[in-house]
Short mmCIF file of C-alpha atoms in Angstrom, two decimals:
data_model
loop_
_atom_site.label_atom_id
_atom_site.label_comp_id
_atom_site.label_asym_id
_atom_site.label_seq_id
_atom_site.Cartn_x
_atom_site.Cartn_y
_atom_site.Cartn_z
CA MET H 1 -8.92 85.15 27.31
CA GLY H 2 -5.95 85.70 24.47
CA TRP H 3 -5.31 83.90 21.92
CA ILE H 4 -1.90 81.89 23.96
CA SER H 5 -4.61 80.81 27.02
CA TYR H 6 -6.61 79.63 24.01
CA LEU H 7 -4.05 77.47 22.65
CA ILE H 8 -2.92 75.31 25.76
CA ILE H 9 -6.11 74.29 26.22
CA LEU H 10 -6.12 72.97 23.02
CA ILE H 11 -2.96 71.64 23.46
CA ILE H 12 -3.61 70.18 26.88
CA VAL H 13 -7.34 68.37 25.50
CA VAL H 14 -5.30 66.68 22.17
CA ALA H 15 -2.63 65.55 25.00
CA VAL H 16 -5.12 64.31 27.31
CA VAL H 17 -7.88 62.63 24.29
CA SER H 18 -4.90 61.26 23.01
CA ILE H 19 -2.92 59.32 26.53
CA PHE H 20 -6.77 58.43 26.30
CA LEU H 21 -7.73 56.89 23.06
CA TYR H 22 -3.77 55.39 23.28
CA PHE H 23 -4.91 53.14 26.49
CA PHE H 24 -8.05 52.68 25.51
CA GLN H 25 -8.54 51.93 22.00
CA GLU H 26 -9.48 48.94 22.21
CA ARG H 27 -12.72 49.92 23.23
CA PHE H 28 -13.36 52.30 20.30
CA LEU H 29 -12.03 49.80 17.65
CA PHE H 30 -13.57 45.93 18.50
CA HIS H 31 -16.51 45.65 19.57
CA PRO H 32 -16.50 41.42 20.44
CA GLU H 33 -18.95 39.17 21.78
CA LYS H 34 -17.82 36.44 23.89
CA LEU H 35 -18.71 33.33 23.81
CA PRO H 36 -19.66 30.74 26.84
CA LYS H 37 -16.95 27.39 26.63
CA ASP H 38 -19.36 25.04 25.64
CA PHE H 39 -21.41 27.18 23.39
CA GLN H 40 -22.41 24.24 19.94
CA PHE H 41 -22.09 26.39 17.11
CA GLN H 42 -25.09 25.65 14.37
CA TYR H 43 -26.05 26.47 10.77
CA GLU H 44 -29.13 25.10 8.54
CA ASN H 45 -28.04 23.83 6.04
CA GLN H 46 -24.30 23.84 6.22
CA LYS H 47 -21.22 20.88 7.33
CA VAL H 48 -19.62 22.42 9.59
CA GLU H 49 -16.59 21.89 12.24
CA GLU H 50 -15.13 23.60 15.34
CA TYR H 51 -12.05 23.79 15.60
CA ASN H 52 -9.18 24.83 18.57
CA LEU H 53 -5.50 25.87 18.10
CA GLU H 54 -3.65 26.13 21.00
CA LEU H 55 -0.88 28.98 20.67
CA GLU H 56 2.68 29.10 22.09
CA ASP H 57 1.75 31.69 24.77
CA GLY H 58 -1.41 29.81 25.64
CA ALA H 59 -3.71 32.08 24.20
CA ILE H 60 -6.67 29.55 21.91
CA ILE H 61 -8.15 30.58 18.73
CA ASN H 62 -10.99 28.98 18.08
CA GLY H 63 -11.96 28.84 14.44
CA LEU H 64 -15.33 26.72 12.09
CA HIS H 65 -14.51 25.33 9.06
CA PHE H 66 -17.38 25.22 6.56
CA LYS H 67 -17.70 21.84 4.02
CA SER H 68 -18.51 21.80 0.93
CA GLU H 69 -18.69 18.74 -0.78
CA ASN H 70 -16.82 18.79 -3.74
CA PRO H 71 -14.68 21.16 -3.03
CA LYS H 72 -12.33 23.40 -5.21
CA GLY H 73 -10.23 25.28 -2.33
CA VAL H 74 -10.41 26.66 0.55
CA VAL H 75 -10.94 30.05 1.27
CA TYR H 76 -10.11 31.69 4.62
CA TYR H 77 -11.74 34.19 5.89
CA LEU H 78 -11.07 36.92 8.37
CA LYS H 79 -13.42 38.23 9.36
CA GLY H 80 -14.61 42.61 10.93
CA ASN H 81 -14.17 44.06 14.28
CA SER H 82 -17.36 42.72 15.51
CA LYS H 83 -19.69 40.05 17.43
CA SER H 84 -18.12 36.91 17.49
CA ILE H 85 -18.32 34.03 13.87
CA LYS H 86 -21.08 33.12 15.79
CA GLY H 87 -22.94 34.94 13.15
CA TRP H 88 -20.23 35.96 10.58
CA GLY H 89 -21.01 32.23 9.98
CA LYS H 90 -23.78 32.08 8.24
CA PHE H 91 -21.56 33.93 5.31
CA ALA H 92 -19.88 31.60 4.97
CA VAL H 93 -22.69 29.83 2.67
CA ASP H 94 -21.53 32.66 -0.01
CA PHE H 95 -17.97 30.31 -0.43
CA THR H 96 -20.21 26.97 -0.67
CA LEU H 97 -22.23 27.30 -2.83
CA HIS H 98 -19.32 28.01 -5.56
CA ASN H 99 -18.33 24.42 -3.62
CA TYR H 100 -15.27 25.99 -2.08
CA ASP H 101 -14.31 25.39 2.22
CA VAL H 102 -14.77 28.04 4.52
CA ILE H 103 -12.47 28.86 7.04
CA MET H 104 -13.78 30.79 9.93
CA ILE H 105 -11.74 32.27 13.60
CA ASP H 106 -12.48 34.62 15.69
CA TYR H 107 -10.13 37.17 16.72
CA ARG H 108 -8.73 36.86 20.60
CA GLY H 109 -11.06 38.50 23.27
CA PHE H 110 -13.76 37.71 20.80
CA GLY H 111 -16.48 34.31 20.99
CA LYS H 112 -14.38 31.37 22.58
CA SER H 113 -10.45 32.46 21.39
CA THR H 114 -8.81 33.73 24.51
CA GLY H 115 -5.24 36.19 24.87
CA LYS H 116 -4.12 39.31 25.03
CA LEU H 117 -5.38 41.69 22.04
CA SER H 118 -3.05 42.92 19.60
CA GLN H 119 -1.78 44.52 16.64
CA GLU H 120 0.67 42.19 16.51
CA SER H 121 -0.75 39.51 17.89
CA MET H 122 -3.60 39.43 15.33
CA LYS H 123 -0.84 38.88 12.57
CA ARG H 124 0.79 36.67 14.81
CA ASP H 125 -2.49 34.12 15.15
CA ALA H 126 -3.78 34.93 11.59
CA LEU H 127 -0.28 34.36 9.35
CA TYR H 128 -0.81 30.77 11.96
CA VAL H 129 -3.81 29.84 11.26
CA TYR H 130 -2.91 30.48 7.46
CA ASP H 131 0.45 27.97 7.83
CA LYS H 132 -1.96 25.36 9.07
CA ILE H 133 -4.04 25.97 5.79
CA LYS H 134 -1.13 24.76 4.04
CA GLU H 135 -0.33 21.92 5.72
CA LYS H 136 -3.42 20.48 3.83
CA VAL H 137 -4.19 22.91 1.33
CA LYS H 138 -1.39 23.48 -1.68
CA GLU H 139 -1.32 27.69 -2.21
CA HIS H 140 -2.85 27.67 -5.51
CA ARG H 141 -5.87 26.39 -3.60
CA ILE H 142 -6.39 29.02 -0.93
CA ILE H 143 -8.62 32.42 -1.16
CA VAL H 144 -8.19 34.86 1.93
CA TYR H 145 -10.97 37.06 2.06
CA GLY H 146 -10.85 39.50 4.02
CA ARG H 147 -13.57 42.12 5.41
CA SER H 148 -13.49 45.35 6.79
CA LEU H 149 -11.09 45.08 10.29
CA GLY H 150 -10.00 41.90 8.61
CA THR H 151 -8.84 43.26 4.77
CA GLY H 152 -5.94 44.75 6.46
CA LEU H 153 -4.74 40.20 8.27
CA ALA H 154 -5.83 39.33 4.42
CA THR H 155 -3.57 41.57 3.13
CA LYS H 156 -0.58 41.16 5.71
CA VAL H 157 -1.07 37.32 5.29
CA ALA H 158 -1.27 36.96 1.39
CA SER H 159 2.07 39.61 1.57
CA MET H 160 3.84 36.33 3.19
CA ASN H 161 3.13 33.33 1.28
CA ASN H 162 0.90 32.53 -2.78
CA PRO H 163 -2.82 31.73 -2.65
CA LYS H 164 -3.84 32.07 -4.85
CA THR H 165 -6.53 35.43 -5.06
CA LEU H 166 -7.20 37.66 -2.74
CA ILE H 167 -9.86 39.47 -1.66
CA LEU H 168 -10.99 42.26 0.31
CA ALA H 169 -14.35 43.12 0.22
CA CYS H 170 -14.81 47.25 2.03
CA PRO H 171 -10.76 47.30 3.32
CA TYR H 172 -9.34 50.61 4.89
CA PHE H 173 -5.98 52.59 2.91
CA SER H 174 -5.04 52.23 6.44
CA MET H 175 -6.61 52.39 9.69
CA SER H 176 -4.42 54.78 11.58
CA LYS H 177 -5.88 57.54 8.48
CA ASN H 178 -8.95 55.87 8.22
CA ALA H 179 -9.04 57.10 12.35
CA LYS H 180 -7.66 60.63 10.78
CA ARG H 181 -11.56 61.80 9.37
CA TYR H 182 -12.74 61.44 12.75
CA LEU H 183 -9.99 63.19 14.99
CA PRO H 184 -7.88 65.18 12.53
CA LEU H 185 -6.16 67.39 15.23
CA ILE H 186 -4.29 63.60 17.30
CA PRO H 187 -1.42 62.71 16.81
CA LEU H 188 -2.30 59.16 15.18
CA GLY H 189 0.97 58.20 14.45
CA LEU H 190 1.97 57.67 17.71
CA VAL H 191 -0.84 57.54 19.30
CA MET H 192 -2.78 54.60 16.97
CA ARG H 193 -1.74 51.02 18.60
CA TYR H 194 -3.36 49.29 15.68
CA ARG H 195 -2.07 50.52 12.52
CA MET H 196 -2.73 47.92 9.30
CA PRO H 197 -1.58 49.71 7.66
CA THR H 198 -2.82 47.60 4.50
CA TYR H 199 -0.63 50.02 1.82
CA LYS H 200 2.05 48.51 2.08
CA TRP H 201 1.03 45.21 2.57
CA MET H 202 -0.73 45.13 -0.61
CA LYS H 203 3.27 46.31 -2.38
CA TYR H 204 4.03 42.77 -1.32
CA VAL H 205 1.12 40.84 -2.56
CA ASP H 206 2.36 38.48 -5.71
CA CYS H 207 -1.63 37.50 -6.17
CA SER H 208 -3.86 38.66 -8.20
CA ILE H 209 -6.01 41.59 -6.13
CA ASN H 210 -9.86 41.74 -5.59
CA ILE H 211 -11.33 44.98 -4.28
CA ILE H 212 -14.95 44.73 -3.37
CA HIS H 213 -16.69 48.51 -1.57
CA GLY H 214 -19.48 50.03 -1.79
CA THR H 215 -20.20 53.18 -3.14
CA ASN H 216 -22.49 55.30 -0.09
CA ASP H 217 -20.11 53.05 2.69
CA LYS H 218 -20.43 55.93 5.37
CA VAL H 219 -17.54 54.04 8.01
CA ILE H 220 -14.50 53.23 4.84
CA ARG H 221 -14.66 55.64 1.75
CA PHE H 222 -14.52 53.79 -1.58
CA GLY H 223 -11.94 56.48 -2.07
CA SER H 224 -10.46 54.06 -0.11
CA SER H 225 -10.04 51.18 -1.91
CA LEU H 226 -9.47 53.44 -5.50
CA ARG H 227 -6.22 54.31 -3.72
CA LEU H 228 -5.57 50.90 -2.73
CA SER H 229 -6.49 49.99 -7.01
CA LYS H 230 -3.41 51.86 -8.15
CA LEU H 231 -0.84 50.59 -5.78
CA LYS H 232 -1.05 47.02 -8.29
CA PRO H 233 -2.85 48.14 -11.43
CA ASP H 234 -1.74 45.11 -13.57
CA SER H 235 -2.61 42.79 -10.38
CA THR H 236 -5.91 44.29 -9.65
CA LYS H 237 -9.45 44.78 -10.19
CA LEU H 238 -11.59 47.04 -8.68
CA TYR H 239 -16.20 46.07 -8.01
CA PRO H 240 -17.30 49.13 -6.61
CA ILE H 241 -21.36 47.91 -5.60
CA ILE H 242 -23.56 51.15 -7.04
CA GLY H 243 -25.47 52.32 -3.18
CA GLY H 244 -23.79 49.61 -1.18
CA GLY H 245 -22.86 50.80 2.90
CA HIS H 246 -20.29 49.03 4.97
CA LYS H 247 -22.50 46.25 6.37
CA ASP H 248 -25.21 45.88 3.64
CA LEU H 249 -22.67 44.92 0.66
CA HIS H 250 -24.34 40.78 0.73
CA ASN H 251 -27.39 42.41 0.03
CA PHE H 252 -26.48 43.41 -2.86
CA GLU H 253 -26.96 40.66 -6.14
CA SER H 254 -24.13 42.26 -7.56
CA TYR H 255 -22.17 41.49 -4.61
CA HIS H 256 -22.57 38.06 -5.21
CA ARG H 257 -21.81 38.81 -9.11
CA ALA H 258 -18.36 39.74 -8.56
CA LEU H 259 -18.13 37.17 -5.92
CA GLY H 260 -18.90 34.12 -8.48
CA GLU H 261 -16.72 36.00 -11.16
CA ILE H 262 -13.45 35.80 -9.15
CA LEU H 263 -14.51 32.53 -7.24
CA ASN H 264 -15.03 30.98 -11.41
CA SER H 265 -13.08 32.68 -13.85
CA LYS H 266 -16.32 33.62 -16.00
CA GLY H 267 -18.36 36.37 -16.43
CA ARG H 268 -21.98 37.59 -15.15
CA THR H 269 -23.31 34.82 -12.76
CA GLU H 270 -27.00 34.36 -12.15
CA VAL H 271 -27.97 34.92 -7.82
CA ASP H 272 -29.40 32.05 -6.41
CA ARG H 273 -31.53 33.18 -3.36
CA GLU H 274 -31.61 30.65 -1.45
CA LYS H 275 -28.47 29.79 -1.83
CA THR H 276 -26.29 33.16 -0.17
CA SER H 277 -26.70 36.52 2.04
CA ILE H 278 -28.71 38.63 0.01
CA ASP H 279 -32.06 38.54 2.68
CA PHE H 280 -29.87 38.44 5.08
CA ILE H 281 -30.82 41.05 7.68
CA ARG H 282 -27.49 42.09 9.97
CA THR H 283 -28.87 41.76 13.31
CA LYS H 284 -28.90 44.99 15.75
CA LYS H 285 -27.06 45.50 19.22
CA LYS H 286 -30.40 45.74 21.80
CA LYS H 287 -30.71 48.52 23.57
CA LYS H 288 -30.95 48.11 26.89
#
């Protein structure tokens, strides 16, 4: 078989894989956990209130409001691509400890949230919730925090508003560029429906930007944060978490010291192992 035959086979394979990825990419990008409507959220030593926001298209965005005693402001927390706020909620302690309320939401199809998922709906929902927060809290008291998948959305929100600061934990330069590492031959510019171009949105962020990233992150490389930090160097601070991976940042004291510095606007802070998430173990998916 000649090289032309091999080339034709390669083109066919790339075309088939591209079509499959275009229509079924949600299965690869998102790993939601769905919760029954009557599920009761419970967190030890946390005061929390559940809420539901009904959107114009009929979708419901379910969220949690973690309350501190004397809040200095609110952290709007946009989570990663897996599970639901049932599990992510335990990380609210890292902010309520510093006297910040925390607002978390589940994306469409996650937890109790409903509606059709798309990049546009995710952006629209994230901005809508921020607008609701603005109705009760002045922007100079709002901090936008994104983790992994949520970093792109957090950057988009900050680019269209004026929060106190933006915190990005293990961010991607863009989701399509990150996926290119695994699919070098696929024309992702045409295939990806969730491009999440963080680097484009960051150019319009006017507040201070804080990037926290593990140097041993195998899912989203540390180099992604290095590139992002150079886009607006005068207003961006990069916190490398030496040895940190993608899912275990909270297990490093340096991560908590970085949060303490950002939230309290001061230098080195001591880490309280009993009041933070430093000893939390992320649960693994059970084998069937």
